[in-house]
């Protein structure tokens, strides 16, 4: 639900565990130099202007000498867009900003594209045109320059042609002669039909005209000749394939031998009603509406998948869910063709999200064979959901599944036999890919700890895994084309992601290549918050970050705050940089004012396997909220903080949880701030909500017990609600409906702060600062001081 950066003087080599210790271990407070950082709400809410931008879209040059990425230097204005940079993969190298012309020149060389079978060339699409890159000479040969956008280039089995898509059709281009051939003729539907006279009278009238007049007979003769000529011309080209009304192609995948292709379509739901989101502050001075989204349970888009034989163009519509010829899959994806083009791998999900099917389809007959089925009484998901492909020369398929309760790698023969689990344990495969030589799996996993992200390699046959990255924290490694080096975007819990390079071997020293935060930000003593386990009421231990006043040299004020992360399925209690950067800083600000702060990965969070993920099925605000209640009890038991002096805050799903906490468990919380909160799940979108709560018309009980608006009468403690008025995710309507409900219930201890120009994720620093000043003042004036003490509002 919510979407998801060391000054040059600190640049040094990172060596395995010593690096993590250097970055994460806190020196005694008395030993610190005075900080030049303005530790105020206004300043920390400048966000990336102070903590920097993380390097993104990291790519190697084909010669493995340069690392290209998008980034901004320290202190860049929050309105600045990320710019292209490159840097040598050596210690002490300085990033170079590229001009648009330099980036256009290098662009085709940096695209991933499709590798030729002899591994000498790569076919790529860049800026809508096609190129073939010679990996030996580092030169790109342009194949097209058109107004249309060409994409998905792929070599044929002989590396003599490149298949590609343009305007919902598949073409081929001969690399020697340059001939471009259209292989399909997909047309918008419906198909035309011959119009017949509407009555017998009109048929008789036409017949009379033909009998009476030679000129009419000559016209009919000319029409017949034209039809015959047209049919002859059409027979020389691709056979037309007409789609249904408003149906559009969403994926095209042609077999390497050029004999077949798979075509996936999507058809919008014409009867569905989209919401409208008013924009209040506009250039025109008039209120302007944005088209929003659907609501859960409304009519959903459909889709189909066809096998098209080439060159005939004959199409066969497939049903990838066995035994169900009527249901339209919620998701259908082609995961690729095997090496010889005889079979393709399909990934299909039922509309109720309770089953996933891995199927193969044969190119000659269109026969579907089931390789693997994953079912769940709740819903299917997990890390690397939809990951898969071919290996072992196209004889085996690999995929990621939660079959044993955790996301792991599996392999299976193309005929469905020989299924084998390649990884196992109480940890997760976070992503996976095959190496270019198809001998190794490269993957990021949480094997050492659920709080880490490390890079491994493993032979495709399975067996022992080799851990490559060693420094504690979070790694996002990209292997160089020659397989000898890594570009690694690495972070710890108190240092944002930076770009490092290292040799591709276990425990190799890492060289830091970027420094993203300002010098002032780096001069501050940012905590690496301790992770503890909170005993839950059902016997489970819930991980949480803790920020204590004594950790920042402050005295406790006898109060505490619980921060609730958003998105539901998100991992925030980690030993690397949080996606909640501002909240990370704000939680330390609260600690500096005397508050103990907890931030828990409640049930439903990512990172802990299937059972943790689905513990909220049919009851959001159930087991997940009880974990926060148990956190409140822990604060009382461990620190002696009375529940009336424990506050709670969070955004999006965290805002929803805050409302449920204050409405249904008021004795454990003394105040709350609900930001961009869902108040009634029947008004949220379909793809997210229906997986967890089913549909509102079939499972009314799940929606009633999960929606705060039905429990608003339980409000007893002060409540701040903050919401962007141009929120296209959790729309402002949600908080408006709850506000009216609170008014009608006679509740008075609440306030609503609307933000007229903000969407779901705030952008403007002034909005962020205003919102978090209000949150701090709420806590200061309710739980932060004993009743006889007067609080001072934040500036």
XYZ file of N, CA and C in Angstrom, residues 52-278:
681
model
N 19.943 11.862 1.579
C 20.426 11.540 0.246
C 19.529 10.615 -0.539
N 19.908 10.420 -1.804
C 19.204 9.496 -2.693
C 20.009 8.225 -2.869
N 19.332 7.107 -2.816
C 19.994 5.828 -3.039
C 20.300 5.646 -4.519
N 21.438 5.067 -4.875
C 21.707 4.744 -6.279
C 20.662 3.751 -6.807
N 20.131 4.025 -7.984
C 19.100 3.183 -8.574
C 19.493 2.760 -9.985
N 18.802 1.752 -10.505
C 18.971 1.266 -11.884
C 20.444 1.018 -12.186
N 21.077 0.249 -11.314
C 22.515 -0.023 -11.425
C 22.769 -1.007 -12.558
N 23.680 -0.655 -13.451
C 24.003 -1.476 -14.614
C 25.501 -1.395 -14.896
N 26.051 -2.497 -15.383
C 27.455 -2.533 -15.794
C 27.575 -2.229 -17.282
N 28.696 -1.628 -17.653
C 29.027 -1.541 -19.081
C 29.426 -2.929 -19.568
N 29.260 -3.219 -20.849
C 29.573 -4.574 -21.343
C 31.009 -5.021 -21.089
N 31.963 -4.057 -20.993
C 33.354 -4.434 -20.736
C 33.663 -4.577 -19.252
N 32.658 -4.420 -18.399
C 32.795 -4.595 -16.946
C 33.721 -3.579 -16.285
N 33.973 -2.438 -16.939
C 34.863 -1.428 -16.380
C 34.111 -0.295 -15.682
N 32.887 -0.035 -16.110
C 32.116 1.080 -15.581
C 30.822 0.571 -14.973
N 30.392 1.266 -13.922
C 29.073 1.029 -13.338
C 28.237 2.282 -13.608
N 27.104 2.093 -14.250
C 26.171 3.177 -14.532
C 25.016 3.107 -13.542
N 24.491 4.272 -13.156
C 23.394 4.296 -12.196
C 22.736 5.673 -12.216
N 21.576 5.769 -11.588
C 20.890 7.050 -11.430
C 20.989 7.468 -9.970
N 21.242 8.774 -9.749
C 21.606 9.219 -8.404
C 21.585 10.738 -8.376
N 21.736 11.306 -7.169
C 21.961 12.735 -6.994
C 22.984 12.927 -5.878
N 23.832 13.927 -5.972
C 24.833 14.163 -4.933
C 24.201 14.718 -3.668
N 24.936 14.735 -2.566
C 24.390 15.207 -1.286
C 23.833 16.620 -1.377
N 22.711 16.821 -0.663
C 22.139 18.156 -0.558
C 21.306 18.597 -1.743
N 21.052 17.710 -2.710
C 20.249 18.099 -3.870
C 18.821 18.428 -3.447
N 18.237 19.379 -4.135
C 16.878 19.809 -3.836
C 15.908 18.647 -3.990
N 14.901 18.605 -3.130
C 13.956 17.495 -3.143
C 13.190 17.407 -4.455
N 13.115 18.515 -5.194
C 12.393 18.524 -6.468
C 13.228 18.007 -7.624
N 14.546 17.840 -7.428
C 15.419 17.397 -8.512
C 15.159 15.934 -8.870
N 15.177 15.640 -10.149
C 15.011 14.268 -10.608
C 16.362 13.572 -10.620
N 16.338 12.242 -10.409
C 17.566 11.472 -10.463
C 18.233 11.637 -11.822
N 19.555 11.727 -11.811
C 20.327 11.948 -13.036
C 21.259 10.771 -13.284
N 21.669 10.549 -14.555
C 22.576 9.432 -14.855
C 24.015 9.734 -14.443
N 24.647 8.746 -13.860
C 26.055 8.816 -13.462
C 26.758 7.534 -13.892
N 28.089 7.613 -13.921
C 28.887 6.411 -14.072
C 30.123 6.542 -13.193
N 30.694 5.400 -12.824
C 31.872 5.401 -11.962
C 32.702 4.163 -12.263
N 34.015 4.319 -12.201
C 34.908 3.171 -12.348
C 34.756 2.257 -11.139
N 34.816 0.975 -11.358
C 34.643 0.009 -10.268
C 35.958 -0.225 -9.553
N 36.596 0.867 -9.067
C 37.880 0.782 -8.377
C 37.832 1.678 -7.151
N 38.658 1.371 -6.181
C 38.732 2.159 -4.956
C 39.129 3.601 -5.261
N 38.398 4.533 -4.655
C 38.731 5.948 -4.811
C 38.146 6.598 -6.043
N 37.399 5.855 -6.852
C 36.823 6.438 -8.059
C 35.731 7.437 -7.696
N 35.559 8.456 -8.544
C 34.554 9.487 -8.312
C 33.465 9.391 -9.364
N 32.201 9.392 -8.957
C 31.113 9.329 -9.945
C 31.129 10.525 -10.892
N 30.831 10.268 -12.163
C 30.767 11.296 -13.190
C 29.326 11.443 -13.660
N 28.827 12.683 -13.677
C 27.480 12.908 -14.190
C 27.518 12.914 -15.720
N 26.525 12.272 -16.324
C 26.477 12.157 -17.775
C 25.482 13.147 -18.358
N 25.819 13.698 -19.498
C 24.891 14.548 -20.223
C 23.853 13.669 -20.918
N 22.717 14.249 -21.307
C 21.740 13.453 -22.058
C 22.332 12.818 -23.308
N 23.206 13.543 -24.013
C 23.822 12.987 -25.222
C 24.723 11.809 -24.885
N 25.487 11.929 -23.788
C 26.357 10.821 -23.380
C 25.530 9.599 -22.973
N 24.399 9.857 -22.310
C 23.551 8.750 -21.889
C 22.889 8.077 -23.084
N 22.469 8.880 -24.061
C 21.877 8.298 -25.265
C 22.886 7.428 -26.006
N 24.135 7.857 -26.017
C 25.174 7.082 -26.693
C 25.441 5.768 -25.977
N 25.439 5.835 -24.649
C 25.737 4.630 -23.864
C 24.516 3.753 -23.650
N 23.305 4.352 -23.778
C 22.071 3.660 -23.417
C 21.912 2.260 -23.973
N 22.039 2.062 -25.294
C 21.845 0.706 -25.829
C 22.830 -0.313 -25.263
N 24.030 0.130 -24.905
C 25.027 -0.797 -24.363
C 24.666 -1.273 -22.963
N 23.797 -0.536 -22.276
C 23.508 -0.834 -20.876
C 22.239 -1.658 -20.692
N 21.428 -1.781 -21.732
C 20.194 -2.546 -21.605
C 20.496 -4.031 -21.461
N 19.649 -4.719 -20.702
C 19.877 -6.154 -20.463
C 19.573 -6.981 -21.711
N 18.397 -6.837 -22.282
C 18.070 -7.487 -23.539
C 18.185 -8.992 -23.545
N 18.366 -9.542 -24.738
C 18.420 -10.990 -24.961
C 19.783 -11.369 -25.525
N 20.426 -12.324 -24.880
C 21.766 -12.760 -25.286
C 21.663 -13.779 -26.409
N 22.496 -13.634 -27.425
C 22.508 -14.603 -28.521
C 23.010 -15.948 -28.022
N 22.697 -16.995 -28.767
C 23.065 -18.337 -28.335
C 24.574 -18.535 -28.303
N 25.322 -17.789 -29.140
C 26.787 -17.891 -29.105
C 27.398 -16.912 -28.111
N 26.559 -16.176 -27.372
C 26.916 -15.221 -26.312
C 27.756 -14.041 -26.813
N 27.782 -13.800 -28.115
C 28.583 -12.705 -28.647
C 27.794 -11.413 -28.840
N 26.485 -11.514 -28.894
C 25.660 -10.347 -29.173
C 24.519 -10.258 -28.166
N 23.980 -9.063 -28.047
C 22.794 -8.852 -27.227
C 21.815 -7.983 -28.021
N 20.588 -8.443 -28.117
C 19.534 -7.664 -28.762
C 18.808 -6.866 -27.695
N 18.668 -5.551 -27.915
C 18.081 -4.695 -26.895
C 17.099 -3.720 -27.530
N 16.205 -3.227 -26.699
C 15.332 -2.121 -27.066
C 15.721 -0.933 -26.201
N 15.990 0.205 -26.848
C 16.346 1.409 -26.116
C 15.588 2.583 -26.711
N 14.841 3.267 -25.859
C 14.071 4.439 -26.259
C 13.152 4.114 -27.440
N 12.616 2.891 -27.449
C 11.632 2.513 -28.446
C 12.190 1.988 -29.742
N 13.519 1.913 -29.883
C 14.132 1.365 -31.092
C 14.995 0.160 -30.755
N 15.334 -0.607 -31.807
C 16.070 -1.855 -31.619
C 17.544 -1.688 -31.981
N 18.374 -2.385 -31.205
C 19.816 -2.401 -31.442
C 20.329 -3.822 -31.232
N 21.447 -4.142 -31.901
C 22.215 -5.340 -31.585
C 23.590 -4.875 -31.121
N 23.945 -5.285 -29.912
C 25.213 -4.883 -29.307
C 26.235 -5.987 -29.508
N 27.376 -5.659 -30.105
C 28.496 -6.598 -30.233
C 29.286 -6.530 -28.931
N 29.229 -7.586 -28.159
C 29.848 -7.560 -26.831
C 31.365 -7.585 -26.884
N 31.942 -7.936 -28.013
C 33.409 -7.938 -28.132
C 33.934 -6.539 -28.445
N 33.269 -5.833 -29.344
C 33.739 -4.505 -29.745
C 33.089 -3.377 -28.954
N 32.051 -3.696 -28.130
C 31.324 -2.693 -27.356
C 30.636 -1.672 -28.263
N 30.153 -2.130 -29.398
C 29.463 -1.241 -30.318
C 28.024 -1.697 -30.515
N 27.147 -0.709 -30.695
C 25.729 -0.997 -30.899
C 25.347 -0.693 -32.338
N 24.732 -1.648 -32.996
C 24.248 -1.476 -34.363
C 22.752 -1.251 -34.317
N 22.330 -0.107 -34.824
C 20.912 0.238 -34.773
C 20.153 -0.505 -35.866
N 19.026 -1.114 -35.470
C 18.203 -1.854 -36.412
C 16.991 -1.070 -36.877
N 16.405 -0.245 -36.001
C 15.195 0.498 -36.364
C 15.292 1.932 -35.872
N 14.561 2.800 -36.550
C 14.385 4.191 -36.109
C 13.010 4.618 -36.597
N 12.011 4.367 -35.763
C 10.621 4.581 -36.150
C 9.878 5.353 -35.079
N 8.695 5.853 -35.447
C 7.834 6.510 -34.468
C 7.182 5.494 -33.563
N 6.967 4.279 -34.074
C 6.401 3.210 -33.253
C 7.442 2.719 -32.256
N 6.959 2.096 -31.175
C 7.873 1.574 -30.163
C 8.084 0.078 -30.388
N 9.339 -0.304 -30.597
C 9.687 -1.721 -30.713
C 10.237 -2.211 -29.386
N 9.889 -3.434 -29.021
C 10.304 -3.962 -27.719
C 10.451 -5.473 -27.786
N 10.892 -6.050 -26.670
C 11.017 -7.501 -26.483
C 11.830 -8.177 -27.580
N 13.017 -7.667 -27.938
C 13.808 -8.335 -28.978
C 14.344 -9.684 -28.494
N 14.436 -10.635 -29.416
C 14.887 -11.981 -29.073
C 15.496 -12.641 -30.304
N 16.683 -13.235 -30.129
C 17.328 -13.944 -31.222
C 16.599 -15.249 -31.523
N 16.617 -15.632 -32.805
C 16.117 -16.956 -33.133
C 17.202 -17.984 -32.815
N 16.883 -19.262 -33.001
C 17.813 -20.317 -32.584
C 19.135 -20.260 -33.344
N 19.145 -19.686 -34.544
C 20.371 -19.607 -35.323
C 21.085 -18.287 -35.216
N 20.571 -17.368 -34.428
C 21.143 -16.032 -34.247
C 21.220 -15.256 -35.565
N 20.323 -15.560 -36.504
C 20.312 -14.858 -37.781
C 19.170 -13.849 -37.875
N 18.156 -14.000 -37.036
C 17.024 -13.078 -37.010
C 16.780 -12.602 -35.597
N 16.149 -11.457 -35.490
C 15.689 -10.953 -34.202
C 14.178 -10.775 -34.296
N 13.462 -11.432 -33.397
C 12.024 -11.222 -33.269
C 11.792 -10.032 -32.343
N 10.722 -9.286 -32.616
C 10.400 -8.165 -31.746
C 8.923 -7.845 -31.891
N 8.419 -7.005 -30.978
C 7.020 -6.607 -31.029
C 6.909 -5.126 -31.364
N 5.843 -4.817 -32.111
C 5.530 -3.439 -32.479
C 4.017 -3.353 -32.645
N 3.404 -2.433 -31.938
C 1.960 -2.212 -32.074
C 1.163 -3.508 -31.931
N 1.438 -4.262 -30.889
C 0.691 -5.482 -30.575
C 0.893 -6.595 -31.592
N 1.953 -6.531 -32.389
C 2.247 -7.584 -33.350
C 3.713 -7.986 -33.275
N 3.993 -9.175 -33.777
C 5.347 -9.714 -33.776
C 5.945 -9.601 -35.177
N 7.174 -9.145 -35.238
C 7.915 -9.004 -36.488
C 9.245 -9.735 -36.353
N 9.905 -9.951 -37.460
C 11.282 -10.437 -37.453
C 12.104 -9.556 -38.372
N 13.376 -9.418 -38.063
C 14.296 -8.674 -38.922
C 15.514 -9.540 -39.183
N 15.863 -9.688 -40.437
C 17.015 -10.486 -40.844
C 18.286 -9.680 -40.608
N 19.219 -10.241 -39.843
C 20.411 -9.495 -39.464
C 21.406 -9.345 -40.608
N 21.235 -10.127 -41.656
C 22.151 -10.029 -42.805
C 21.574 -9.149 -43.908
N 20.339 -9.400 -44.293
C 19.745 -8.635 -45.381
C 18.913 -7.463 -44.934
N 18.497 -7.443 -43.650
C 17.704 -6.339 -43.127
C 16.218 -6.433 -43.407
N 15.763 -7.552 -43.994
C 14.348 -7.692 -44.308
C 13.517 -7.752 -43.032
N 12.486 -6.916 -42.979
C 11.548 -6.928 -41.862
C 10.279 -7.630 -42.317
N 9.861 -8.639 -41.562
C 8.680 -9.417 -41.914
C 7.683 -9.385 -40.764
N 6.421 -9.108 -41.070
C 5.374 -9.141 -40.063
C 4.873 -10.567 -39.925
N 4.928 -11.093 -38.687
C 4.574 -12.491 -38.442
C 3.155 -12.667 -37.950
N 2.584 -11.641 -37.341
C 1.192 -11.716 -36.882
C 0.441 -10.489 -37.359
N -0.867 -10.630 -37.405
C -1.727 -9.514 -37.785
C -2.868 -9.431 -36.775
N -2.539 -8.973 -35.567
C -3.524 -8.838 -34.508
C -4.245 -7.501 -34.681
N -5.576 -7.571 -34.726
C -6.360 -6.380 -34.981
C -7.383 -6.164 -33.877
N -7.715 -4.890 -33.671
C -8.739 -4.565 -32.684
C -10.075 -5.135 -33.143
N -10.833 -5.615 -32.193
C -12.100 -6.243 -32.507
C -13.286 -5.321 -32.313
N -14.458 -5.853 -32.562
C -14.695 -7.221 -33.023
C -14.434 -7.371 -34.521
N -14.416 -8.639 -34.995
C -14.177 -8.910 -36.402
C -15.324 -8.381 -37.247
N -15.012 -7.853 -38.434
C -16.091 -7.361 -39.311
C -16.936 -8.504 -39.843
N -18.192 -8.224 -40.120
C -19.090 -9.227 -40.699
C -19.742 -8.636 -41.935
N -20.066 -9.528 -42.895
C -20.778 -9.073 -44.092
C -22.183 -8.646 -43.705
N -22.553 -7.448 -44.129
C -23.872 -6.923 -43.799
C -24.891 -7.457 -44.816
N -25.932 -8.142 -44.390
C -26.969 -8.690 -45.240
C -28.197 -7.780 -45.208
N -28.987 -7.772 -46.345
C -30.238 -7.013 -46.314
C -31.106 -7.463 -45.168
N -31.833 -6.522 -44.616
C -32.585 -6.781 -43.396
C -33.877 -7.531 -43.640
N -34.363 -7.614 -44.930
C -35.668 -8.236 -45.158
C -35.708 -8.912 -46.517
N -36.735 -9.781 -46.710
C -36.930 -10.452 -47.996
C -37.220 -9.438 -49.096
N -37.905 -8.369 -48.744
C -38.206 -7.328 -49.732
C -36.940 -6.715 -50.312
N -35.964 -6.468 -49.446
C -34.727 -5.860 -49.918
C -33.900 -6.846 -50.742
N -33.950 -8.115 -50.374
C -33.236 -9.134 -51.153
C -33.819 -9.199 -52.569
N -35.154 -9.184 -52.660
C -35.806 -9.234 -53.969
C -35.471 -7.998 -54.801
N -35.379 -6.832 -54.150
C -35.068 -5.599 -54.845
C -33.667 -5.634 -55.452
N -32.706 -6.169 -54.710
C -31.331 -6.291 -55.201
C -31.285 -7.228 -56.402
N -32.021 -8.337 -56.325
C -32.042 -9.301 -57.434
C -32.610 -8.663 -58.702
N -33.646 -7.849 -58.573
C -34.213 -7.168 -59.718
C -33.201 -6.229 -60.366
N -32.438 -5.510 -59.542
C -31.437 -4.595 -60.063
C -30.395 -5.331 -60.903
N -29.976 -6.484 -60.431
C -28.976 -7.264 -61.160
C -29.526 -7.776 -62.486
N -30.791 -8.190 -62.515
C -31.382 -8.712 -63.738
C -31.601 -7.605 -64.774
N -31.971 -6.426 -64.319
C -32.374 -5.380 -65.232
C -31.215 -4.599 -65.856
N -30.093 -4.383 -65.052
C -29.082 -3.417 -65.491
C -27.691 -4.041 -65.615
N -27.081 -3.889 -66.795
C -25.719 -4.382 -67.036
C -24.715 -3.650 -66.153
N -24.956 -2.347 -65.931
C -24.020 -1.580 -65.114
C -23.929 -2.144 -63.702
N -25.071 -2.626 -63.181
C -25.051 -3.211 -61.836
C -24.310 -4.531 -61.851
N -24.510 -5.318 -62.946
C -23.783 -6.593 -63.048
C -22.287 -6.351 -63.175
N -21.885 -5.291 -63.884
C -20.460 -4.961 -64.005
C -19.856 -4.576 -62.646
N -20.652 -3.873 -61.836
C -20.164 -3.496 -60.503
C -19.954 -4.727 -59.636
N -20.904 -5.673 -59.703
C -20.745 -6.913 -58.939
C -19.517 -7.695 -59.405
N -19.271 -7.700 -60.718
C -18.097 -8.403 -61.258
C -16.810 -7.761 -60.754
N -16.747 -6.429 -60.761
C -15.556 -5.722 -60.263
C -15.337 -5.985 -58.779
N -16.451 -6.016 -58.019
C -16.338 -6.306 -56.576
C -15.775 -7.702 -56.354
N -16.214 -8.663 -57.136
C -15.740 -10.048 -56.989
C -14.261 -10.162 -57.300
N -13.841 -9.467 -58.365
C -12.410 -9.495 -58.718
C -11.575 -8.869 -57.610
N -12.057 -7.739 -57.055
C -11.319 -7.067 -55.981
C -11.226 -7.941 -54.735
N -12.319 -8.636 -54.412
C -12.287 -9.536 -53.262
C -11.307 -10.674 -53.470
N -11.274 -11.226 -54.679
C -10.343 -12.315 -54.985
C -8.904 -11.852 -54.896
N -8.629 -10.639 -55.430
C -7.268 -10.103 -55.346
C -6.871 -9.831 -53.908
N -7.825 -9.290 -53.136
C -7.552 -9.008 -51.728
C -7.275 -10.287 -50.955
N -8.042 -11.340 -51.223
C -7.837 -12.623 -50.560
C -6.477 -13.206 -50.911
N -6.073 -13.023 -52.189
C -4.767 -13.539 -52.599
C -3.651 -12.793 -51.885
N -3.775 -11.459 -51.790
C -2.754 -10.674 -51.090
C -2.695 -11.045 -49.611
N -3.885 -11.196 -48.998
C -3.924 -11.553 -47.580
C -3.297 -12.912 -47.330
N -3.439 -13.842 -48.290
C -2.888 -15.189 -48.108
C -1.374 -15.183 -48.081
N -0.754 -14.121 -48.647
C 0.700 -14.028 -48.647
C 1.234 -13.460 -47.337
N 0.374 -12.843 -46.534
C 0.793 -12.250 -45.270
C 0.250 -13.020 -44.086
N 0.382 -12.403 -42.912
C -0.103 -13.044 -41.689
C -1.626 -13.071 -41.670
N -2.166 -14.129 -41.090
C -3.614 -14.269 -40.983
C -4.137 -13.317 -39.912
N -5.175 -12.529 -40.237
C -5.702 -11.596 -39.225
C -6.256 -12.343 -38.006
N -5.977 -11.799 -36.845
C -6.546 -12.306 -35.599
C -7.261 -11.147 -34.928
N -8.590 -11.218 -34.903
C -9.383 -10.139 -34.326
C -9.629 -10.408 -32.846
N -9.367 -9.393 -32.036
C -9.642 -9.478 -30.610
C -11.076 -9.061 -30.344
N -11.475 -9.187 -29.103
C -12.797 -8.724 -28.716
C -12.801 -7.202 -28.563
N -13.968 -6.667 -28.392
C -14.092 -5.236 -28.197
C -13.292 -4.786 -26.975
N -12.438 -3.778 -27.145
C -11.606 -3.169 -26.099
C -10.525 -4.108 -25.566
N -10.395 -5.301 -26.128
C -9.351 -6.229 -25.689
C -8.006 -5.750 -26.224
N -6.963 -5.821 -25.392
C -5.643 -5.358 -25.770
C -4.590 -6.413 -25.432
N -3.518 -6.426 -26.212
C -2.424 -7.353 -25.967
C -1.590 -6.844 -24.797
N -1.316 -7.716 -23.826
C -0.482 -7.330 -22.684
C 0.878 -8.017 -22.711
N 1.021 -9.123 -23.416
C 2.310 -9.805 -23.513
C 2.357 -10.633 -24.784
N 3.496 -10.597 -25.467
C 3.760 -11.430 -26.634
C 5.089 -12.139 -26.414
N 5.123 -13.447 -26.620
C 6.353 -14.216 -26.431
C 6.485 -15.198 -27.581
N 7.469 -14.973 -28.455
C 7.655 -15.809 -29.635
C 8.688 -16.889 -29.339
N 8.465 -18.094 -29.864
C 9.389 -19.199 -29.627
C 10.692 -18.958 -30.393
N 11.824 -19.446 -29.883
C 13.108 -19.196 -30.553
C 13.178 -19.740 -31.972
N 12.388 -20.803 -32.270
C 12.428 -21.345 -33.620
C 11.467 -20.632 -34.567
N 10.719 -19.663 -34.034
C 9.837 -18.877 -34.872
C 8.608 -19.592 -35.360
N 8.257 -20.714 -34.763
C 7.117 -21.488 -35.238
C 5.829 -21.225 -34.451
N 5.933 -20.539 -33.342
C 4.745 -20.281 -32.534
C 4.999 -19.088 -31.634
N 3.912 -18.528 -31.135
C 4.037 -17.472 -30.130
C 2.848 -17.557 -29.188
N 3.032 -16.996 -28.005
C 1.954 -16.892 -27.021
C 1.556 -15.434 -26.885
N 0.259 -15.219 -26.859
C -0.307 -13.886 -26.818
C -1.232 -13.796 -25.615
N -0.951 -12.863 -24.699
C -1.758 -12.661 -23.504
C -2.494 -11.335 -23.651
N -3.778 -11.326 -23.332
C -4.575 -10.112 -23.484
C -5.204 -9.703 -22.152
N -5.651 -8.448 -22.119
C -6.446 -7.939 -21.009
C -7.622 -7.157 -21.583
N -8.764 -7.351 -20.968
C -9.970 -6.625 -21.368
C -10.507 -5.882 -20.160
N -10.597 -4.554 -20.222
C -11.103 -3.808 -19.059
C -12.557 -4.141 -18.786
N -12.937 -3.983 -17.545
C -14.322 -4.230 -17.148
C -15.151 -2.990 -17.460
N -15.961 -3.080 -18.512
C -16.720 -1.912 -18.937
C -17.745 -1.470 -17.896
N -18.280 -2.421 -17.146
C -19.330 -2.083 -16.184
C -18.771 -1.556 -14.868
N -17.447 -1.650 -14.678
C -16.873 -1.193 -13.415
C -16.960 0.331 -13.314
N -17.137 0.801 -12.100
C -17.202 2.243 -11.875
C -15.938 2.714 -11.179
N -15.225 3.620 -11.813
C -14.012 4.180 -11.224
C -14.362 5.344 -10.314
N -13.616 5.486 -9.246
C -13.816 6.613 -8.345
C -13.260 7.892 -8.975
N -13.637 9.017 -8.419
C -13.129 10.311 -8.871
C -12.496 11.042 -7.692
N -11.280 11.558 -7.931
C -10.531 12.246 -6.874
C -10.380 13.706 -7.258
N -11.009 14.623 -6.531
C -10.902 16.049 -6.875
C -9.497 16.599 -6.581
